[in-house]
Coordinates of C-alpha atoms in Angstrom, one line a residue:
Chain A
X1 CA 0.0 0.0 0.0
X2 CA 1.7 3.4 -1.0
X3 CA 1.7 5.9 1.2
X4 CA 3.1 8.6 -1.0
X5 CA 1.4 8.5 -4.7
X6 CA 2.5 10.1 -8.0
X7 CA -0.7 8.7 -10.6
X8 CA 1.5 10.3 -13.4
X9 CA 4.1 8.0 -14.9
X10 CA 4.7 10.7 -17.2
X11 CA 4.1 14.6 -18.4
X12 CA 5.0 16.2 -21.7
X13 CA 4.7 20.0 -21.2
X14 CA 5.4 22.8 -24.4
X15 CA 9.1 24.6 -23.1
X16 CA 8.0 27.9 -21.9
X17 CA 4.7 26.4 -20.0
X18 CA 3.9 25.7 -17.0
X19 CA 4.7 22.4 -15.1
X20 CA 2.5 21.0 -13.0
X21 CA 3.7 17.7 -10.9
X22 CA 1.2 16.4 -8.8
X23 CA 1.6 14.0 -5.5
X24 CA -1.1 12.5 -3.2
X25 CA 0.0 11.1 0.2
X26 CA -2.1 9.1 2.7
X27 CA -0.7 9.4 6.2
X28 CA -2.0 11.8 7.9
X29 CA 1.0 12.1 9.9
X30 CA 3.2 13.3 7.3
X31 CA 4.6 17.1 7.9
X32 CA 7.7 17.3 5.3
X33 CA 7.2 16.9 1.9
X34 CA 10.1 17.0 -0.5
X35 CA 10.5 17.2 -4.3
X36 CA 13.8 15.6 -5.5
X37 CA 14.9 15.7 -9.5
X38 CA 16.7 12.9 -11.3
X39 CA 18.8 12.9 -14.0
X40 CA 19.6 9.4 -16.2
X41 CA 22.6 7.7 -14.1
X42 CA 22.6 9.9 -11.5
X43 CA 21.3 10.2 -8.3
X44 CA 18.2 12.2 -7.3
X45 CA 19.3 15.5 -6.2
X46 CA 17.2 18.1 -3.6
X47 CA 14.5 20.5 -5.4
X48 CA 12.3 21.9 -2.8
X49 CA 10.1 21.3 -0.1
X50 CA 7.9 22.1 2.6
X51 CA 6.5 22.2 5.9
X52 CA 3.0 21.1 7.1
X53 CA 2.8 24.8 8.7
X54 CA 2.7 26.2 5.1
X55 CA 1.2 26.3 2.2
X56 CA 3.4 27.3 -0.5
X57 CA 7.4 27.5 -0.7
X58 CA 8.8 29.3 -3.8
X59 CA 12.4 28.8 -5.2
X60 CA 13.1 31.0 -8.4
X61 CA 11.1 28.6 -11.2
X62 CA 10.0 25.9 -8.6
X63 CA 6.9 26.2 -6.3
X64 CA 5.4 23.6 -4.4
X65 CA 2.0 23.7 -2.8
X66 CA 0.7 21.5 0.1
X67 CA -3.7 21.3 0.5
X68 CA -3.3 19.4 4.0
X69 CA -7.0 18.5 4.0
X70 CA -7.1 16.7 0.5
X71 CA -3.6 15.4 1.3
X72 CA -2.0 16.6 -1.8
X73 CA 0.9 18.4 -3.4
X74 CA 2.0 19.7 -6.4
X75 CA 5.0 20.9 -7.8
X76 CA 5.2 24.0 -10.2
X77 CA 7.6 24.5 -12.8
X78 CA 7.4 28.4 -14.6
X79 CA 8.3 28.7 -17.4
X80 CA 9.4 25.3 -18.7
X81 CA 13.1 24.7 -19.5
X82 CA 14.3 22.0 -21.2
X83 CA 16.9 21.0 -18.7
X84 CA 14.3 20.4 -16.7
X85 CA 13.5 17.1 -18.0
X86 CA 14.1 14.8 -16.1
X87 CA 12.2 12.5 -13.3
X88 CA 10.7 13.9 -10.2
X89 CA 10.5 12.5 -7.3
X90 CA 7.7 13.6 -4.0
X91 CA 8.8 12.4 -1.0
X92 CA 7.4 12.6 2.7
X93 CA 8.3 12.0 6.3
X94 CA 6.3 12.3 9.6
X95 CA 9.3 14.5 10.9
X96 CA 12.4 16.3 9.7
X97 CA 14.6 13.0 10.6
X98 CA 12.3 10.2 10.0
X99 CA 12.5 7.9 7.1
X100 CA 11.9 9.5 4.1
X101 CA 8.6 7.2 1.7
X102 CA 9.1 7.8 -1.8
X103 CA 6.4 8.2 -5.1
X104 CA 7.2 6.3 -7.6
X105 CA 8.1 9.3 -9.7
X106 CA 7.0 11.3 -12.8
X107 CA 9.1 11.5 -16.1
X108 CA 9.0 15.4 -17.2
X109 CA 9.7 16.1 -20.6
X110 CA 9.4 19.6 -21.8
X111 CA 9.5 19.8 -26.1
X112 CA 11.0 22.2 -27.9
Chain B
X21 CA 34.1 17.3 -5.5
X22 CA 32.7 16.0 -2.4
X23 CA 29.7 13.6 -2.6
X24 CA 28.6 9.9 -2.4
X25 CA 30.9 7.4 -4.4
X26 CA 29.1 4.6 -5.2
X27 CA 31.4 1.6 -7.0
X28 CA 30.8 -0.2 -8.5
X29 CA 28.5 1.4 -11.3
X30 CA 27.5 -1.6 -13.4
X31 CA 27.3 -5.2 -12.2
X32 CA 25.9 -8.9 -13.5
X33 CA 25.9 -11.8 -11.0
X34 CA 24.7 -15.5 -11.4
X35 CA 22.5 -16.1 -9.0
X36 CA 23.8 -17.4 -5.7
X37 CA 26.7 -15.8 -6.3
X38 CA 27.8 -12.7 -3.7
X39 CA 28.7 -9.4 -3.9
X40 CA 29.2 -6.1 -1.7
X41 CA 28.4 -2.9 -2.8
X42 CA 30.7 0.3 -1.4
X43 CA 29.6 3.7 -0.7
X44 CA 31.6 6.2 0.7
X45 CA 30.8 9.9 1.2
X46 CA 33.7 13.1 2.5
X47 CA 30.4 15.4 4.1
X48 CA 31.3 14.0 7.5
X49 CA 27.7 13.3 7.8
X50 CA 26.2 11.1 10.6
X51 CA 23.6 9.1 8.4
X52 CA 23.6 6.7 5.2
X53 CA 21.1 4.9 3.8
X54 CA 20.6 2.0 1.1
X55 CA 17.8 2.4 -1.5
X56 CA 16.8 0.4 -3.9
X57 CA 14.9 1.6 -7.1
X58 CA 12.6 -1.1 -9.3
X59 CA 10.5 0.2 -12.4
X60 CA 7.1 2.2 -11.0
X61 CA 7.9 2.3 -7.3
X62 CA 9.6 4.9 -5.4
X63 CA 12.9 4.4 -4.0
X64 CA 12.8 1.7 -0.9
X65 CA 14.8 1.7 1.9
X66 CA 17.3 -1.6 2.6
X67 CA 19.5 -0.6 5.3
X68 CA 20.5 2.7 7.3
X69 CA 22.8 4.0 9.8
X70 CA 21.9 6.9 11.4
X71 CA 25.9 7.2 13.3
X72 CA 28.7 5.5 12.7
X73 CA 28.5 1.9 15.4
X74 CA 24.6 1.8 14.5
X75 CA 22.8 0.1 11.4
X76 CA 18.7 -0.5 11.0
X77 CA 16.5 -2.2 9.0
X78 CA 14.9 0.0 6.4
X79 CA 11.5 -1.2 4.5
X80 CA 13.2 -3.9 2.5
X81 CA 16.2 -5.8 4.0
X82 CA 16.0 -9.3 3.8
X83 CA 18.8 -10.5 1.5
X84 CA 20.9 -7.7 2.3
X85 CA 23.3 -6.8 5.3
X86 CA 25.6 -3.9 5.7
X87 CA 28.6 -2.6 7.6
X88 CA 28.7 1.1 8.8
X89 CA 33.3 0.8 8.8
X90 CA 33.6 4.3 9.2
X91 CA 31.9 7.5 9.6
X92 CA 32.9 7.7 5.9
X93 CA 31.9 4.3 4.3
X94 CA 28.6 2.0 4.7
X95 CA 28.9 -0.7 2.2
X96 CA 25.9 -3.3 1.3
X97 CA 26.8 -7.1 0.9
X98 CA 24.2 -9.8 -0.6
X99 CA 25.4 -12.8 0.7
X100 CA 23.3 -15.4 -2.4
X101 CA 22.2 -13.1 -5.0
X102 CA 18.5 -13.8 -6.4
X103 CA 16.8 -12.5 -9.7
X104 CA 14.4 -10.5 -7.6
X105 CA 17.4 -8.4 -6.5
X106 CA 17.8 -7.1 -10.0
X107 CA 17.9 -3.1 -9.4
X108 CA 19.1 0.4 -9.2
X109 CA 20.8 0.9 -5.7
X110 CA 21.5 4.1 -4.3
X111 CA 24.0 5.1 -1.3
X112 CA 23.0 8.6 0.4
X113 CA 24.0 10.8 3.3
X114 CA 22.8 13.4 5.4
X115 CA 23.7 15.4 8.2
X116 CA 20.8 16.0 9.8
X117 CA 17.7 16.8 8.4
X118 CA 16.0 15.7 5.4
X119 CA 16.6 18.4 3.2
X120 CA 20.1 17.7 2.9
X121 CA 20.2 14.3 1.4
X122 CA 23.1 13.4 -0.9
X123 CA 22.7 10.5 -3.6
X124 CA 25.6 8.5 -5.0
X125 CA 24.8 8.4 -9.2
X126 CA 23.9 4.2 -8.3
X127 CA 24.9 0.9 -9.4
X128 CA 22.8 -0.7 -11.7
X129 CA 22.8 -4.6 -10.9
X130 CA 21.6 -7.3 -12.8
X131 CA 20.7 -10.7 -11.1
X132 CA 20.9 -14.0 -14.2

């Protein structure tokens, strides 16, 4: 049963568009979200994330926004670059050092 | 650069046959973990140490074991390799908080 649920294996988006990467989570008792990004034979690398007490971090290009009640984020990409394809990752944790539970990731690809 | 060093990056085994895997990471963080990645799920967790002297079961260990030798190096030994330990497996490190996990680029193993 996953706790942590990305329904989109995949998302082609126009470069210059907006991304939108979307994450549903079932335990209620998750308070830190985290977006990682993954390029081909390489490790997943940090993005962004936040906190249970919020409801939108902003980083330049990224946003992510949590809706605690329908337990669900999403990550927003403005505007689309093309080095931004790559897979994404939503992660969660009931507390900034539990055990991280992984989606199983969404393939971005952002055409030319 | 500093980072996770994951060796090696490419690996076939017969099955029965055994193998360790070495990570080592120059952060000087406290915790490492062992992932495994499979086609549509999210990273799993095999093993972690959260100090050096100290190693727990993650979400998926059995098979596996693994040696915390240093505060620098956790390595990951399957003692009777099976085909269902065909995989993507990831080292990381972090100090102390989530946000600041580190990935090593992974070693792609095939179980025959």
């Amino acid at each position: 049963d996953q706790q942590v649920k990305q329904n989109s294996p995949s998302l082609s988006v126009q470069e210059g568009r907006i991304s939108i990467l979307n994450c549903d989570y079932t335990n209620s008792m998750f308070d830190y979200f985290l977006w990682y990004k993954k390029y081909p034979a390489e490790g997943p690398t940090f993005l962004i994330s936040i906190s249970s007490i919020k409801d939108k971090n902003e980083d330049g290009r990224f946003t992510v926004f949590l809706n605690k009640s329908a337990k669900h984020l999403s990550l927003h990409i403005v505007p689309s670059q093309p080095g931004d394809s790559a897979v994404y990752f939503c992660a969660a944790s009931e507390a900034s050092n539990y055990q991280l539970i992984w989606g199983a990731g969404t393939k971005l690809i952002i055409k030319p | 650069n500093a980072g996770v060093t994951q060796t090696p990056k490419f690996q076939v085994l017969k099955t029965g046959q055994s193998m360790t895997l070495q990570c080592a990471q120059d952060m000087n963080h406290n915790s490492m973990y062992w992932y495994r990645q499979d086609p549509g799920m999210g990273l799993r967790l095999i093993y972690y140490s959260a100090s050096e002297g100290t190693t727990d079961k993650g979400e998926v260990p059995n098979g596996y074991n693994v040696s915390r030798l240093n505060k620098r190096e956790f390595s990951l030994r399957l003692e009777s390799a099976a085909p269902s330990q065909t995989s993507v497996y990831f080292c990381a490190s972090k100090k102390y908080s989530n946000y600041g996990y580190t990935f090593g680029s992974g070693t792609r193993l095939t179980v025959v």
